[in-house]
Short mmCIF file of C-alpha atoms in Angstrom, two decimals:
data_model
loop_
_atom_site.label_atom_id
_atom_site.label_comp_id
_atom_site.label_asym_id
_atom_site.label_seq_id
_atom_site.Cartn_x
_atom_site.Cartn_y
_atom_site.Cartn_z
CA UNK A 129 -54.92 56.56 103.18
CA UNK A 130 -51.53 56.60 101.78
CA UNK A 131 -50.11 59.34 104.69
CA UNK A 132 -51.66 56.67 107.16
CA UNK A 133 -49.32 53.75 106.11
CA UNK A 134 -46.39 55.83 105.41
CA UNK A 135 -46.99 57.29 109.43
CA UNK A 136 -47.71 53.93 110.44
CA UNK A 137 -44.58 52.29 109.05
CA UNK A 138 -42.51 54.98 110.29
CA UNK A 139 -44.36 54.79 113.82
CA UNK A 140 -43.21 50.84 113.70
CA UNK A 141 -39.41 51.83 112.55
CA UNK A 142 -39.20 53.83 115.72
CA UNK A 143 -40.92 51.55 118.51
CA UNK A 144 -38.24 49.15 116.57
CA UNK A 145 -35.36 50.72 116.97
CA UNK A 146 -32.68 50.31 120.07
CA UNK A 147 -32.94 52.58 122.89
CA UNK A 148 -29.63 54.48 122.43
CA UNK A 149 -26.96 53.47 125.45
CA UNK A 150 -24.63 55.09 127.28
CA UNK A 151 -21.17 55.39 125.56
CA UNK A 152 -18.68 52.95 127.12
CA UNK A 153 -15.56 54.03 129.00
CA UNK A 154 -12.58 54.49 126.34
CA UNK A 155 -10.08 52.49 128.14
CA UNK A 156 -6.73 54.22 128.57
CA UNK A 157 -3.19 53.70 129.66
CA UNK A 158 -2.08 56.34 132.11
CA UNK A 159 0.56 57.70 129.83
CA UNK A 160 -2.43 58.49 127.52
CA UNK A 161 -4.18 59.80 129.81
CA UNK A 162 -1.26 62.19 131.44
CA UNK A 163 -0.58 62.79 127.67
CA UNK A 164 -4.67 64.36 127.06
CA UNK A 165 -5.07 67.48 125.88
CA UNK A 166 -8.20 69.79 125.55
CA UNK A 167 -10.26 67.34 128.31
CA UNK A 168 -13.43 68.13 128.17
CA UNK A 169 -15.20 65.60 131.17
CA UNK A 170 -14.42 62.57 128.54
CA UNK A 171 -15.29 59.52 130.44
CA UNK A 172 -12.61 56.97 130.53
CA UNK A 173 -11.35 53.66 131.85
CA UNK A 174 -7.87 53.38 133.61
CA UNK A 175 -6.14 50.08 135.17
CA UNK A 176 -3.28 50.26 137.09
CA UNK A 177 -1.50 49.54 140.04
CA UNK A 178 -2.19 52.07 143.46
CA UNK A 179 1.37 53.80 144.55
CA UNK A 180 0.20 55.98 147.47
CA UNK A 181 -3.25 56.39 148.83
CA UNK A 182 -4.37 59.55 150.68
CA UNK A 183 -7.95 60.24 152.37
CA UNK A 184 -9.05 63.09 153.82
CA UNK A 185 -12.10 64.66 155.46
CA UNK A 186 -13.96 64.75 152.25
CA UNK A 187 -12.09 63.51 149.26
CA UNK A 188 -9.89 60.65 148.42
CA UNK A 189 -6.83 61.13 146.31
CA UNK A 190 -5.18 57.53 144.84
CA UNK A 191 -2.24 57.26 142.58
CA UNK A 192 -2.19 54.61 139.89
CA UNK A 193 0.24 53.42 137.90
CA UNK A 194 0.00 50.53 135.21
CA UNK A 195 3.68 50.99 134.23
CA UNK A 196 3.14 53.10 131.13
CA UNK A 197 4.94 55.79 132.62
CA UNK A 198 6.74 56.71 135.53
CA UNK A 199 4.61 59.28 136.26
CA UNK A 200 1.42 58.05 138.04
CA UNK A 201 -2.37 59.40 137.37
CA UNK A 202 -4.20 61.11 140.26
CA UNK A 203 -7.24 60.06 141.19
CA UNK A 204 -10.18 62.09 142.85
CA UNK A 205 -12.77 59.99 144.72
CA UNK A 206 -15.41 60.94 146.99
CA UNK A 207 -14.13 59.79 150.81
CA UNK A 208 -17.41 57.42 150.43
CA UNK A 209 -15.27 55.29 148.19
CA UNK A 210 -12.34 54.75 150.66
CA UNK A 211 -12.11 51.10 151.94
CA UNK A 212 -9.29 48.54 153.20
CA UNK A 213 -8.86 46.90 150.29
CA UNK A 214 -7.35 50.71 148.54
CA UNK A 215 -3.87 49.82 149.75
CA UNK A 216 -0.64 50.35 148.34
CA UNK A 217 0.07 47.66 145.90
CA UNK A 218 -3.49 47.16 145.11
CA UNK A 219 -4.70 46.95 141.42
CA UNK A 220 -7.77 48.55 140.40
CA UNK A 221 -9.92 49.71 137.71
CA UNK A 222 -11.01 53.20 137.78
CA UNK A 223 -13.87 54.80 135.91
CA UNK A 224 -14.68 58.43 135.36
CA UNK A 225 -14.48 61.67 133.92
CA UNK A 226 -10.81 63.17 132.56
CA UNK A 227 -10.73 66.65 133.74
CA UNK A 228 -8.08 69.64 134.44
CA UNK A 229 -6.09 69.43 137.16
CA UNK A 230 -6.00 72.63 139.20
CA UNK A 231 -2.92 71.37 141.06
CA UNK A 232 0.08 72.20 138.76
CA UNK A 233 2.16 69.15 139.32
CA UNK A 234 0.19 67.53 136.59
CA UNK A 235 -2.12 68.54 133.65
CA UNK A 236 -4.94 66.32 134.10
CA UNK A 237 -6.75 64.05 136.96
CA UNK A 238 -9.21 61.19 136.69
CA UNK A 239 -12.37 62.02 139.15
CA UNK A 240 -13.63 58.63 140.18
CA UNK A 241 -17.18 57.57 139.67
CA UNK A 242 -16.27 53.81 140.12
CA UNK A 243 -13.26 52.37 141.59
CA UNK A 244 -12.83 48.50 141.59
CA UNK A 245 -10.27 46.28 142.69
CA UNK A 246 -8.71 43.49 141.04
CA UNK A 247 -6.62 42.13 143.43
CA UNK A 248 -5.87 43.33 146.47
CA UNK A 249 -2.40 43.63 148.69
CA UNK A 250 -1.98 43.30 152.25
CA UNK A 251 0.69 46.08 152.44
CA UNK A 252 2.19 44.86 155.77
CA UNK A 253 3.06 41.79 153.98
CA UNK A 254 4.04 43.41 150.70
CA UNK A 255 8.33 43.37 150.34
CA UNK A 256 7.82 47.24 148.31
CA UNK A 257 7.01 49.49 151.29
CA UNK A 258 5.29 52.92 151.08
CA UNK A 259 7.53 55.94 150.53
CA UNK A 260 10.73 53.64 151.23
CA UNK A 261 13.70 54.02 149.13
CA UNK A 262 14.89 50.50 149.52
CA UNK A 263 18.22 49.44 148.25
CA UNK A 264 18.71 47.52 145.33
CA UNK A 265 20.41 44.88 147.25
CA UNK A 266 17.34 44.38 149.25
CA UNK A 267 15.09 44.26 146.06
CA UNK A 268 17.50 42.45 144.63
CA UNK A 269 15.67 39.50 146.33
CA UNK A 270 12.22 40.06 144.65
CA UNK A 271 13.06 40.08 141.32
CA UNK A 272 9.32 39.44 140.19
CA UNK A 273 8.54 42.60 142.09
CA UNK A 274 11.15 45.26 141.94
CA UNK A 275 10.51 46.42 138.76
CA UNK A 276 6.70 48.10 140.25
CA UNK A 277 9.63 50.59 142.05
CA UNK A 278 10.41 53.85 140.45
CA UNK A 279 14.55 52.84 139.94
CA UNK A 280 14.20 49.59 138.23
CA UNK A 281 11.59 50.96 136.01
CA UNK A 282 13.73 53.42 134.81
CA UNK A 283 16.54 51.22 134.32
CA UNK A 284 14.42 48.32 132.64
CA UNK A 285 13.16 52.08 130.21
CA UNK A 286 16.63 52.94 129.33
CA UNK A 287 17.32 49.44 128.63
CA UNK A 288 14.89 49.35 126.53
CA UNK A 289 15.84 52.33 124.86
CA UNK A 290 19.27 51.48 124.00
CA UNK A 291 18.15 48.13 122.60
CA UNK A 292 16.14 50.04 120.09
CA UNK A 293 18.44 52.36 119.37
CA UNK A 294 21.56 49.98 118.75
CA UNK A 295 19.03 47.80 116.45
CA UNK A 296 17.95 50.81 114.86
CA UNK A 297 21.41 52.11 114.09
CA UNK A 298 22.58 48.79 112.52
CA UNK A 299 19.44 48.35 110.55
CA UNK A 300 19.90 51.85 109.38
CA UNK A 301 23.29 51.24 108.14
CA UNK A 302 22.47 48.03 106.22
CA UNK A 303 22.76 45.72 108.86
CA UNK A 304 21.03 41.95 109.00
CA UNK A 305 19.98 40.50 112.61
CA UNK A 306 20.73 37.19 113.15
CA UNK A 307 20.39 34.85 116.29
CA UNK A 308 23.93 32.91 117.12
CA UNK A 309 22.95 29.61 118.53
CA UNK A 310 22.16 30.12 122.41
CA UNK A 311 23.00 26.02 123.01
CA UNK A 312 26.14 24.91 121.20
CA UNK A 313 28.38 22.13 121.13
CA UNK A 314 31.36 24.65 120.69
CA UNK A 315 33.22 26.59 122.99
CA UNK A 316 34.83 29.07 120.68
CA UNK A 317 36.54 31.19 123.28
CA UNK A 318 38.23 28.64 124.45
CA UNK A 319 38.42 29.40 128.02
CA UNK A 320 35.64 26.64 129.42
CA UNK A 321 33.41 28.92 130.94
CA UNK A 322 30.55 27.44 129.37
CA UNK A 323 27.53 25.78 131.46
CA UNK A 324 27.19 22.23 130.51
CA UNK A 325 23.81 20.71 129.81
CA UNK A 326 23.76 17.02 130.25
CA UNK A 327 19.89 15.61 129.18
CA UNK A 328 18.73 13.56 131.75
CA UNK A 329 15.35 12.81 131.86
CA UNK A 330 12.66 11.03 129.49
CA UNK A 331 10.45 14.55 129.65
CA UNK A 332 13.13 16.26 127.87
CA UNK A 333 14.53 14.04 125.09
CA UNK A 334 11.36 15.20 122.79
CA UNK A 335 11.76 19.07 123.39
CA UNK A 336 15.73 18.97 122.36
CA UNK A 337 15.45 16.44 120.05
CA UNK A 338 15.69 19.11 117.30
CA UNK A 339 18.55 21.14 118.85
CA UNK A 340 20.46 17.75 119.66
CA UNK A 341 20.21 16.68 116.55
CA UNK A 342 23.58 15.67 115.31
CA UNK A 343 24.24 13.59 118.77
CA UNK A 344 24.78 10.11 119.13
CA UNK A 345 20.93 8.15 119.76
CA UNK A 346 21.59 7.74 123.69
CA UNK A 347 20.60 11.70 124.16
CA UNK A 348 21.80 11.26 127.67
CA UNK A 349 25.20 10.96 126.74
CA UNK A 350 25.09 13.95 124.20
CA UNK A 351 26.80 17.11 126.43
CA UNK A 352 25.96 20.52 124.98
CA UNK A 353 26.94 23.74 126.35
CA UNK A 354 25.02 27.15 127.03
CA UNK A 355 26.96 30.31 126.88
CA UNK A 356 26.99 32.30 129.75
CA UNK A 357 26.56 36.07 128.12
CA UNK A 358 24.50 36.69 125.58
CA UNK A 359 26.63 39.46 122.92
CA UNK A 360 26.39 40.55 120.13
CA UNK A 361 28.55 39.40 117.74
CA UNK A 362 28.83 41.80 114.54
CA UNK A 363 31.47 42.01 112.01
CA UNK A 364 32.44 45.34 111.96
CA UNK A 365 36.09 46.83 112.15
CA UNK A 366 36.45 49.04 115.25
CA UNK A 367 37.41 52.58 114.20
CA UNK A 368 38.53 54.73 117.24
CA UNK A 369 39.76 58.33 118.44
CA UNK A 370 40.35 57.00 122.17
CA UNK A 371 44.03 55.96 123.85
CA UNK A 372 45.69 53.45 123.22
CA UNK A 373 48.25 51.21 124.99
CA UNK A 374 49.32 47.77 123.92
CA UNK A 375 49.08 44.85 126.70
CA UNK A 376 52.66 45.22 127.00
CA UNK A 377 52.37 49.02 128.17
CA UNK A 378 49.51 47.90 130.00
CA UNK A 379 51.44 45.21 132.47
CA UNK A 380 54.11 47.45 132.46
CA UNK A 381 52.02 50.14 134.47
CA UNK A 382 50.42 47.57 136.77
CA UNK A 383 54.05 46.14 137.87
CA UNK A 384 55.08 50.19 138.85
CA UNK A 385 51.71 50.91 140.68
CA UNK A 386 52.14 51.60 144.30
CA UNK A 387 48.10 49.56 144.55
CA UNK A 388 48.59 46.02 146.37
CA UNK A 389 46.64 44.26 143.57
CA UNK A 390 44.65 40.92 144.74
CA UNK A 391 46.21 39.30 141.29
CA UNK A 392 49.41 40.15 140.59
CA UNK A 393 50.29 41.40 136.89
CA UNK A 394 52.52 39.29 135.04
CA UNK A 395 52.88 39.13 131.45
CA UNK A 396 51.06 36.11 129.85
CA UNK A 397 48.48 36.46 133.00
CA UNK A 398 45.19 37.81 131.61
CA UNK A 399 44.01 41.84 133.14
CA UNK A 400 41.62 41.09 135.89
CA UNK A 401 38.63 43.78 136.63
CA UNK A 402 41.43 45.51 139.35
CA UNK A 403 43.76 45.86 136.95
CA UNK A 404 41.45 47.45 134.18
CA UNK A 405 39.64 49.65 136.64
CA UNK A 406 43.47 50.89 137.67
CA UNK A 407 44.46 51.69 133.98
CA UNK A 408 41.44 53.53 132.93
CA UNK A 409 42.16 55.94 136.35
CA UNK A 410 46.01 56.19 135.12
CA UNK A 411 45.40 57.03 131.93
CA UNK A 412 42.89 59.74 133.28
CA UNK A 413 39.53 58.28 133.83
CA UNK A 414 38.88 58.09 129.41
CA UNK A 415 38.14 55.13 127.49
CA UNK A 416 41.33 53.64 126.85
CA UNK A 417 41.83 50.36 124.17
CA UNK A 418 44.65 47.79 125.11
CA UNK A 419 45.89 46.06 122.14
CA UNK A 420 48.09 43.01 121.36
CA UNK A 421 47.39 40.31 123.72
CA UNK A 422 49.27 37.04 124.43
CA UNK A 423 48.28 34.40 121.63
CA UNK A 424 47.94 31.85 124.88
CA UNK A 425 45.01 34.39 126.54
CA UNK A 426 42.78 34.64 122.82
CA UNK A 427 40.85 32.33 121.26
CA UNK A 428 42.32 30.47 118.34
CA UNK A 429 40.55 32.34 115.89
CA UNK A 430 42.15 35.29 116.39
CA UNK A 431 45.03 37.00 113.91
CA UNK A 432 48.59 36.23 114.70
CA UNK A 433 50.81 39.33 114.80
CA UNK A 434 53.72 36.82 113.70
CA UNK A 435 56.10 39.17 116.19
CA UNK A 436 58.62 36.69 117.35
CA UNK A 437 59.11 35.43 120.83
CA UNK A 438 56.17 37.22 122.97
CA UNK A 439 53.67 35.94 120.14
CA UNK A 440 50.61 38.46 120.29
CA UNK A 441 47.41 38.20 118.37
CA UNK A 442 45.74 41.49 116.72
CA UNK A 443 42.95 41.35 120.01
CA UNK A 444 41.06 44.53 121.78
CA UNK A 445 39.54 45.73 124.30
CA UNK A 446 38.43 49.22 125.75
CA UNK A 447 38.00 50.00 128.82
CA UNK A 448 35.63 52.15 130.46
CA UNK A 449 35.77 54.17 133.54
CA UNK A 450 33.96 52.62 136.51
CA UNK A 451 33.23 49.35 134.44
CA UNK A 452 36.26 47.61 133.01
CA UNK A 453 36.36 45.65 129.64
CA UNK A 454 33.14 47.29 127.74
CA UNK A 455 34.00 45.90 124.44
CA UNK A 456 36.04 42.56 123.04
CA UNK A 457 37.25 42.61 119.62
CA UNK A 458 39.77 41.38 117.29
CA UNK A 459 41.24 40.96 113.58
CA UNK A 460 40.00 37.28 112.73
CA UNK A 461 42.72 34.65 111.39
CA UNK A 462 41.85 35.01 107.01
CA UNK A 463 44.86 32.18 106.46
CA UNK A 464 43.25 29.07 106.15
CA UNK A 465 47.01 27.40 106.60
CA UNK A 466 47.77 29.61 109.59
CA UNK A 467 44.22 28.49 111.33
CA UNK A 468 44.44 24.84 109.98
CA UNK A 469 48.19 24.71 111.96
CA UNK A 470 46.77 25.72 114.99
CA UNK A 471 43.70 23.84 115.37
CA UNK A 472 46.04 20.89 114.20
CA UNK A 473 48.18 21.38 117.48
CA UNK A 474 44.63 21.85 119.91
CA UNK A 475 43.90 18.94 118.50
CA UNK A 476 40.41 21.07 117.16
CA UNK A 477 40.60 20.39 113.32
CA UNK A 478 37.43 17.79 113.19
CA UNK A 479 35.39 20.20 115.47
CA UNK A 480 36.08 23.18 113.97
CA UNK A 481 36.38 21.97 109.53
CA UNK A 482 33.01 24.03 109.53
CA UNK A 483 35.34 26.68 110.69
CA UNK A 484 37.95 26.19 108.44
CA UNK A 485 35.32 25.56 105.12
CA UNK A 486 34.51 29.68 106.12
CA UNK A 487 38.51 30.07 105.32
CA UNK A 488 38.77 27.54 102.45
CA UNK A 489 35.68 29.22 99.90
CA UNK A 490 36.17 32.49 99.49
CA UNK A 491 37.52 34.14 102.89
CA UNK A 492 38.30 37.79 103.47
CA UNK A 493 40.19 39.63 105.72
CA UNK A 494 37.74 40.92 108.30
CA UNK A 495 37.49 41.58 112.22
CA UNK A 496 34.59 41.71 114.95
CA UNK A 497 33.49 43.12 118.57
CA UNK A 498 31.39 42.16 121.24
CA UNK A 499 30.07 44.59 123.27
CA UNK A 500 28.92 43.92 127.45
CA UNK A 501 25.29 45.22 126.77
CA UNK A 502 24.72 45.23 130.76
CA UNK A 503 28.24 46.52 131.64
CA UNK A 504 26.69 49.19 128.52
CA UNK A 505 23.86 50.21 130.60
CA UNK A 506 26.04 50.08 133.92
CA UNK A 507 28.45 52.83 132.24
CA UNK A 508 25.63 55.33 131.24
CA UNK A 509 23.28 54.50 134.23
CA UNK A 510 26.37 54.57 136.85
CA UNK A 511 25.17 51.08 138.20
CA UNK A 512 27.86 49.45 140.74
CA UNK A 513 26.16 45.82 140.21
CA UNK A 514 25.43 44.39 137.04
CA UNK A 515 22.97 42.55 138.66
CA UNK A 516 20.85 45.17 138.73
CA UNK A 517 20.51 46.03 134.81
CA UNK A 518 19.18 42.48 134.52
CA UNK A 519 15.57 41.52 134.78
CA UNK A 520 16.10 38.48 136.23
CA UNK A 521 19.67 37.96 137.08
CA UNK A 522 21.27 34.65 137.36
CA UNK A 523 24.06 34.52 139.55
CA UNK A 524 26.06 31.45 141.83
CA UNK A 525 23.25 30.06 144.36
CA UNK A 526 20.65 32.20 143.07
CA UNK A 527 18.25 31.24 140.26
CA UNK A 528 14.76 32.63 141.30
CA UNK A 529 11.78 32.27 138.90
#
């Protein structure tokens, strides 16, 4: 009697139990999935975008790509699978078994046993055509597009790379990031080339209330300015093995060039792109640093050299083959009478006292750089327009998305 419950109770447990199901798909990004090793027919899930479609007699080969890698996953479909709506550009959802490749131009494959797609593309109306190497001044005019082609997602990798690795460097050596205002009433360099942001509707006088918040109550008539790069601004003396010329030097070699220059070099006129380009060549293609610069060209919180008539502040800037100015730098004025005199004469003194409070309790003698992050990339990448390092470049008539 006692077996008979026991079986019974264990005959109800069973009949009680789920009915085991299939394991799902593990879903997996196509750099995982190039990355597998040891595949043994592991069913998985991939989402991409199609880069090249080929279909022969009996089997269908697709590329996908979901912009993990460069590298795209090949898929192996029966030719039963092959419709209209696998074009280039498509996005799909593939599901099947990761297995060897026998090819050996990659390790693994994906061999479809369900292909979806998400959204399709009519490729004769797609911009990105098929096995085209378009130029980047024609993708330059899709820039929520271009970065599906192989060139701009490189650029957009190293880019990210070398954000990383300058963070990581500074962090490393003690560093703290902070974010500079991005609107500001101040224009520090001093040169005016500052957007100005006038409020002018009701829809907007909630959403800046905060970052308008020391103007006057008529928000309309409160002008702040944007800056138009975005740098890094770090405190950090510049320590360098490269040549160096002062601006003097530099003017001096411009005036005896046998180049027709579209600006002409005069001392007191600031170095133009032509003229940098033209000293980094005569001084032998190197990074070269030009030092000294006019007082009149500089910001005023740069140091004074004190050095009589031609007046020079203790300013930098290398120049890099190809490029130009790559880095801006200078010693910054310590002397809180020395900055106080000559924000007195700009006329600058009630703007800037926050500025002068920084010389006032407890200054130090201390310098700083900014560094041309996409004129960075341009130099290692060899990029001719810095217009293409960018995202989403903003430029004069042009400010898509």
């Amino acid at each position: 009697m006692l077996r008979a419950r026991r079986l019974f109770r264990a005959l109800r447990s069973c009949s009680s139990a789920p009915c085991p199901r299939p394991r799902p798909s593990a879903r997996l990004s196509v750099r995982d999935a190039l990355g597998s090793l040891g595949t043994s027919g592991e069913r998985v899930k991939v989402q991409g975008w199609i880069r090249s479609v080929r279909s022969q007699k009996e089997v269908l080969f697709l590329h996908v790509n979901d912009g993990s890698s460069l590298e795209s996953l090949q898929v192996v479909a029966d030719s039963s699978c092959d419709s209209r709506e696998l074009a280039f550009g498509s996005s799909v959802e593939v599901q099947g078994q990761l297995v060897k490749s026998p090819s050996k131009r990659q390790n693994v494959e994906l061999k479809a046993e369900e292909i979806k797609v998400i959204g399709s593309c009519d490729s004769q109306e797609f911009p990105i055509k098929y096995k085209e190497r378009h130029p980047l001044e024609y993708l330059r005019q899709y820039p929520h597009l271009r970065c599906r082609t192989n060139i701009l997602g490189s650029i957009l990798r190293v880019r990210s790379e070398a954000t990383a690795a300058i963070h990581s460097f500074f962090k490393d050596s003690g560093f703290v990031h902070i974010h500079t205002p991005i609107i500001t009433s101040n224009d520090c360099e001093g040169a005016g080339e500052l957007f100005q942001v006038e409020v002018m509707e009701e829809l907007f006088k909630a959403t800046t209330m905060m970052v308008l918040s020391n103007c006057p109550e008529d928000v309309e008539l409160c002008h702040k300015f944007i800056a138009p790069g975005h740098k890094d601004r770090l405190e950090h003396m510049l320590k360098n093995n490269f040549l160096i010329i002062s601006y003097t030097e530099a003017i001096e070699i411009l005036k005896k060039a046998s180049q027709n220059f579209t600006f002409t070099p005069e001392w007191g006129a600031d170095l133009q792109t032509e003229h940098e380009k033209y000293l980094v060549k005569h001084c032998g293609n190197i990074p070269v640093f030009v030092i000294n610069y006019p007082l009149a060209l500089k910001p005023f919180y740069m140091r004074d050299n004190e050095d009589g008539p031609q007046h020079t502040v203790a300013a930098v800037d290398l120049l890099v083959p190809g490029i130009g100015e790559l880095f801006g730098g200078s010693l910054r004025e310590e002397r809180h009478h020395v900055l106080e005199q000559r924000l007195a004469r700009s006329g600058l003194t009630e703007a800037y006292q926050w500025y002068l409070d920084l010389r006032r309790f407890g200054s130090v003698p201390h310098g700083g750089f900014g560094m041309g992050f996409e004129r960075y990339l341009q130099c290692i990448l060899g990029i001719d327009n810095i217009k293409d390092v960018v995202p989403f470049p903003r430029f004069t008539h042009s400010c898509l998305l």
